[in-house]
Coordinates of C-alpha atoms in Angstrom, one line a residue:
X141 CA -30.7 -5.0 59.2
X142 CA -31.4 -8.7 59.8
X143 CA -31.8 -9.2 63.5
X144 CA -29.1 -11.1 65.5
X145 CA -26.8 -11.1 62.5
X146 CA -24.4 -8.7 60.7
X147 CA -26.4 -9.1 57.5
X148 CA -28.7 -6.6 55.9
X149 CA -30.9 -6.3 52.8
X150 CA -30.3 -3.7 50.1
X151 CA -33.1 -2.5 47.9
X152 CA -33.3 -0.4 44.8
X153 CA -35.9 0.7 42.2
X154 CA -34.9 1.5 38.6
X155 CA -36.8 2.3 35.4
X156 CA -36.2 4.1 32.1
X157 CA -39.1 4.8 29.7
X158 CA -36.9 6.3 27.1
X159 CA -34.8 3.2 26.6
X160 CA -37.9 0.9 26.4
X161 CA -39.6 3.3 24.0
X162 CA -36.7 3.0 21.6
X163 CA -36.0 -0.7 22.1
X164 CA -38.2 -2.6 24.6
X165 CA -36.2 -5.8 24.9
X166 CA -32.8 -4.1 25.2
X167 CA -34.2 -1.4 27.5
X168 CA -35.5 -4.0 29.9
X169 CA -32.1 -5.7 30.0
X170 CA -30.4 -2.4 30.7
X171 CA -32.8 -1.7 33.6
X172 CA -32.2 -5.0 35.2
X173 CA -28.5 -4.6 34.8
X174 CA -28.6 -1.1 36.4
X175 CA -30.7 -2.4 39.3
X176 CA -28.1 -5.1 40.0
X177 CA -25.3 -2.5 39.7
X178 CA -27.0 -0.2 42.2
X179 CA -27.3 -3.1 44.7
X180 CA -23.6 -4.0 44.2
X181 CA -22.6 -0.4 44.8
X182 CA -23.5 -0.7 48.5
X183 CA -21.7 -4.0 48.8
X184 CA -24.6 -6.3 48.4
X185 CA -25.0 -9.4 46.2
X186 CA -28.2 -9.2 44.0
X187 CA -30.5 -12.1 44.8
X188 CA -34.0 -11.4 43.3
X189 CA -36.3 -8.9 41.7
X190 CA -39.9 -7.8 41.7
X191 CA -41.4 -5.5 39.0
X192 CA -44.2 -3.2 38.0
X193 CA -44.8 -3.2 34.3
X194 CA -46.6 0.0 33.2
X195 CA -48.0 0.3 29.7
X196 CA -50.8 1.9 27.6
X197 CA -53.7 -0.1 26.2
X198 CA -52.8 -3.7 25.3
X199 CA -55.5 -3.6 22.6
X200 CA -53.0 -1.7 20.5
X201 CA -50.7 -4.2 18.7
X202 CA -47.6 -2.0 19.2
X203 CA -48.2 -1.8 22.9
X204 CA -48.7 -5.6 23.3
X205 CA -45.6 -6.2 21.2
X206 CA -43.5 -3.9 23.5
X207 CA -44.9 -5.6 26.5
X208 CA -43.9 -9.0 25.2
X209 CA -40.4 -7.7 24.3
X210 CA -39.9 -6.2 27.8
X211 CA -40.9 -9.4 29.5
X212 CA -38.5 -11.4 27.3
X213 CA -35.6 -8.9 27.9
X214 CA -36.2 -8.8 31.6
X215 CA -36.2 -12.6 31.8
X216 CA -33.0 -12.9 29.8
X217 CA -31.2 -10.5 32.1
X218 CA -32.6 -12.1 35.2
X219 CA -31.4 -15.6 34.1
X220 CA -27.9 -14.2 33.4
X221 CA -27.7 -12.5 36.9
X222 CA -29.4 -15.4 38.6
X223 CA -32.0 -13.1 40.1
X224 CA -35.4 -14.8 40.0
X225 CA -38.6 -12.8 39.6
X226 CA -40.3 -13.5 42.8
X227 CA -43.3 -11.2 42.4
X228 CA -44.7 -8.4 40.3
X229 CA -47.7 -6.8 38.7
X230 CA -48.8 -5.3 35.4
X231 CA -50.5 -2.0 34.9
X232 CA -52.3 -1.5 31.5
X233 CA -54.5 1.2 30.0
X234 CA -52.3 4.1 31.3
X235 CA -53.6 6.7 28.9
X236 CA -55.0 10.2 28.8
X237 CA -57.3 11.2 25.9
X238 CA -55.9 8.4 23.8
X239 CA -52.2 9.1 24.5
X240 CA -50.4 6.3 26.2
X241 CA -47.4 6.4 28.5
X242 CA -44.1 5.1 27.4
X243 CA -43.5 1.4 28.0
X244 CA -42.1 1.7 31.5
X245 CA -41.1 -1.4 33.4
X246 CA -39.9 -0.6 37.0
X247 CA -37.5 -3.1 38.5
X248 CA -37.2 -3.6 42.2
X249 CA -34.0 -5.4 43.1
X250 CA -33.1 -6.9 46.4
X251 CA -29.6 -7.8 47.5
X252 CA -27.9 -9.4 50.5
X253 CA -25.2 -7.6 52.4
X254 CA -23.2 -10.1 54.4
X255 CA -21.6 -7.7 56.8
X256 CA -23.0 -4.2 57.5
X257 CA -19.5 -3.1 58.5
X258 CA -18.5 -3.4 54.9
X259 CA -21.4 -1.3 53.6
X260 CA -20.3 1.3 50.9
X261 CA -21.9 4.7 50.4
X262 CA -21.8 6.8 47.2
X263 CA -20.1 10.0 48.4
X264 CA -16.4 10.8 48.4
X265 CA -15.0 10.7 51.9
X266 CA -11.4 11.8 52.2
X267 CA -8.9 14.2 50.6
X268 CA -6.3 12.5 48.3
X269 CA -8.4 9.3 47.8
X270 CA -8.0 8.1 44.2
X271 CA -11.0 8.2 41.9
X272 CA -11.3 5.1 39.7
X273 CA -13.7 4.1 36.9
X274 CA -14.7 0.5 36.6
X275 CA -15.9 0.0 33.0
X276 CA -15.5 1.9 29.7
X277 CA -17.2 5.1 28.4
X278 CA -18.4 4.9 24.8
X279 CA -20.3 7.3 22.5
X280 CA -23.8 6.7 23.9
X281 CA -25.5 10.1 23.7
X282 CA -28.4 9.2 21.4
X283 CA -31.0 8.6 24.0
X284 CA -29.4 10.2 27.0
X285 CA -30.5 12.7 29.6
X286 CA -28.2 15.2 27.9
X287 CA -30.0 14.7 24.6
X288 CA -33.3 15.3 26.2
X289 CA -32.4 18.3 28.4
X290 CA -29.7 20.1 26.4
X291 CA -30.4 19.1 22.8
X292 CA -34.1 19.1 23.3
X293 CA -34.8 15.7 21.6
X294 CA -38.5 14.8 22.0
X295 CA -39.9 11.6 23.3
X296 CA -41.3 10.8 19.9
X297 CA -37.8 11.3 18.4
X298 CA -36.3 9.0 21.0
X299 CA -38.9 6.3 20.2
X300 CA -38.4 6.6 16.4
X301 CA -34.7 7.3 16.0
X302 CA -33.1 6.7 19.4
X303 CA -30.4 4.0 19.8
X304 CA -30.0 2.4 23.3
X305 CA -26.5 1.8 24.6
X306 CA -25.2 -1.7 23.9
X307 CA -25.1 -3.9 26.9
X308 CA -22.4 -6.5 27.2
X309 CA -23.6 -8.8 29.9
X310 CA -20.2 -10.4 30.5
X311 CA -18.6 -7.0 31.0
X312 CA -21.4 -5.9 33.2
X313 CA -20.9 -9.0 35.4
X314 CA -17.1 -8.4 35.5
X315 CA -17.5 -4.8 36.7
X316 CA -20.1 -5.8 39.3
X317 CA -17.9 -8.7 40.6
X318 CA -15.0 -6.4 40.9
X319 CA -16.9 -3.8 42.8
X320 CA -18.5 -6.4 45.1
X321 CA -15.2 -8.2 45.9
X322 CA -13.4 -4.9 46.5
X323 CA -16.2 -3.9 48.9
X324 CA -16.1 -7.2 50.7
X325 CA -12.3 -6.7 51.1
X326 CA -12.8 -3.3 52.7
X327 CA -11.0 -1.5 49.9
X328 CA -13.7 1.0 48.8
X329 CA -14.3 4.4 50.3
X330 CA -17.3 5.0 47.9
X331 CA -19.1 3.6 44.9
X332 CA -21.5 5.3 42.6
X333 CA -23.3 3.8 39.6
X334 CA -22.7 5.7 36.4
X335 CA -26.0 5.9 34.5
X336 CA -28.4 8.9 34.0
X337 CA -26.4 11.9 33.1
X338 CA -23.2 10.1 32.5
X339 CA -19.7 10.3 34.1
X340 CA -19.7 14.0 34.9
X341 CA -23.0 13.7 36.8
X342 CA -21.8 10.6 38.7
X343 CA -18.6 12.3 39.8
X344 CA -20.5 15.5 40.8
X345 CA -23.0 13.6 42.9
X346 CA -20.2 11.8 44.6
X347 CA -18.9 15.2 45.7
X348 CA -22.2 16.4 47.3
X349 CA -22.8 16.4 51.1
X350 CA -24.9 13.9 53.0
X351 CA -25.8 13.2 56.6
X352 CA -22.6 13.3 58.6
X353 CA -20.4 14.1 55.6
X354 CA -19.5 17.5 54.2
X355 CA -19.2 18.2 50.4
X356 CA -15.7 17.8 48.9
X357 CA -14.3 18.5 45.5
X358 CA -12.5 16.4 42.9
X359 CA -9.7 16.9 40.4
X360 CA -10.2 14.7 37.3
X361 CA -7.9 14.3 34.3
X362 CA -9.2 12.3 31.4
X363 CA -7.7 11.0 28.2
X364 CA -10.0 10.0 25.4
X365 CA -10.7 10.2 21.6
X366 CA -14.4 11.0 22.3
X367 CA -15.7 14.5 22.2
X368 CA -15.9 16.2 25.6
X369 CA -19.7 16.0 25.5
X370 CA -19.7 12.3 24.7
X371 CA -17.1 11.5 27.3
X372 CA -18.8 13.5 30.1
X373 CA -22.5 12.7 29.4
X374 CA -22.8 9.4 27.5
X375 CA -24.8 6.8 29.4
X376 CA -22.8 3.7 28.6
X377 CA -23.8 0.9 30.9
X378 CA -21.5 -1.3 33.0
X379 CA -19.7 1.6 34.8
X380 CA -19.1 2.4 38.5
X381 CA -17.2 5.3 39.9
X382 CA -15.3 4.3 43.0
X383 CA -12.8 6.0 45.4
X384 CA -10.0 4.2 47.3
X385 CA -7.1 5.0 49.5
X386 CA -4.0 5.3 47.3
X387 CA -2.5 2.4 49.3
X388 CA -5.3 0.2 48.1
X389 CA -5.2 1.1 44.4
X390 CA -3.0 -1.9 43.6
X391 CA -5.3 -4.3 45.2
X392 CA -8.3 -2.9 43.4
X393 CA -6.5 -3.2 40.1
X394 CA -5.5 -6.8 40.9
X395 CA -9.2 -7.7 41.5
X396 CA -10.3 -6.0 38.3
X397 CA -7.6 -7.9 36.4
X398 CA -8.8 -11.2 37.9
X399 CA -12.3 -10.5 36.7
X400 CA -11.2 -9.0 33.3
X401 CA -12.9 -5.7 34.2
X402 CA -11.7 -2.5 32.6
X403 CA -10.3 -0.1 35.2
X404 CA -8.8 3.4 34.9
X405 CA -7.7 6.1 37.3
X406 CA -9.6 9.4 36.9
X407 CA -8.1 11.7 39.5
X408 CA -8.1 12.6 43.2
X409 CA -10.6 13.7 45.8
X410 CA -10.0 17.2 47.3
X411 CA -10.6 20.9 47.2
X412 CA -13.9 22.8 47.0
X413 CA -14.5 22.6 43.2
X414 CA -15.1 19.9 40.6
X415 CA -12.3 20.3 38.1
X416 CA -12.3 18.1 35.0
X417 CA -9.6 18.3 32.3
X418 CA -9.7 16.3 29.1
X419 CA -6.6 15.7 27.0
X420 CA -4.9 18.5 29.0
X421 CA -7.7 21.1 28.5
X422 CA -10.1 22.4 31.2
X423 CA -13.6 21.3 30.3
X424 CA -15.4 21.7 33.7
X425 CA -14.6 24.0 36.6
X426 CA -17.4 24.5 39.1
X427 CA -17.7 25.1 42.8
X428 CA -19.3 22.1 44.5
X429 CA -21.7 24.1 46.7
X430 CA -23.1 25.8 43.6
X431 CA -23.6 22.5 41.8
X432 CA -25.2 20.9 44.8
X433 CA -27.6 23.9 45.2
X434 CA -28.8 23.4 41.6
X435 CA -29.1 19.7 42.2
X436 CA -31.1 20.0 45.4
X437 CA -33.5 22.8 44.3
X438 CA -34.1 21.8 40.6
X439 CA -37.4 20.1 41.1
X440 CA -38.9 22.8 43.4
X441 CA -37.8 25.6 41.0
X442 CA -39.3 23.8 38.0
X443 CA -42.6 23.2 39.8
X444 CA -42.7 26.8 41.0
X445 CA -42.1 28.1 37.4
X446 CA -44.8 25.8 36.1
X447 CA -47.3 27.0 38.7
X448 CA -46.5 30.6 38.0
X449 CA -47.0 30.1 34.3
X450 CA -50.3 28.3 34.8
X451 CA -51.6 31.2 37.1
X452 CA -50.9 33.7 34.3
X453 CA -53.0 31.7 31.8

C-alpha cells in the first residue's frame, strides 16, 4: 500500500531456464511477457523491471552468446511494454565440477495498482460464475512442464531439440489490456496467468483454497482440434483465465473486442470436483481436495523421498 492513497504496488518474480536454454532471446522475451501478465492479473499496470541474470562461465563462447541474446531479448520486450530496466545484476561462473547452470534470467516486475478496492485475486470465488479464457491455446508441448515431468524429456534434449512457444507481442498486449481494463471496471472475480503446466493447471489452481476462501470446483467444456494433452497442458503464452459474474460477461466480451483480444467461455464455477470435457468426452474428473493435497505436499514428499534414498546409499 502507498500511504495516504488508495494506490498499491504489485511485484512478481519470473524465470524459466528451459526456455532460455532452447532459445535465449525468445526465452527472455517470454519471461518479461509473463512477468507483465502476472502483474496485470492483480489489476496493476506494469511500470518497470529489475533482473538477476544467472549464467555459467562467460569464458565459454556459447555462454557469452546466450548472455548477449538474453539481454537483447529482454530489452526488446521491455521497450514494447514500456517497462524500463531500473536496476539489476549479473551472476556468472555458476558451475559445479565444470557443469554450468542453464541460462536463467530472473525478471522482477513492478506494477502500479490505482485503487486497492479493485485488486483481483487468482482463485474462483462464487458458484455459477463464468470461467473465461483470454487468449488462444496452441500446440506448445515441446518444452513444457508436461514434457519434462510426464514424458521425461531431459534438460539436454530441451536445449538441443526444444522449441519455445511463439510470442506475438501484439496479442500479448491485447490480452493484458483486456484483463487490466476489466479489472479496473470491477468486472473480474478472479484472474490467473496461464503458463507453467498449461490450461488445466491454471484452472485447477484457481479452484484451490486460500486465506478466507474455501476450495470450489469447476465444470469446463472445451471444443478444440488439438489433442487432449496439447489442449490441457500446452504452455502457449498470452493467456489469462478469468472468472466473472454471468451478468458481466457481455461487458468483458465488449472490452476484449475493443482490444482485438481472443476470448472464449470455458465453463462455470461450482461443485467439489474439477470436471473437464473436451468435444463432449470426459477427460478430467478429480476431487478438488485431492488435487490440492497433491499440490501442497508435492515438494515435501519429493524431498523426503530423496532423503530416504540418500540414507540407504
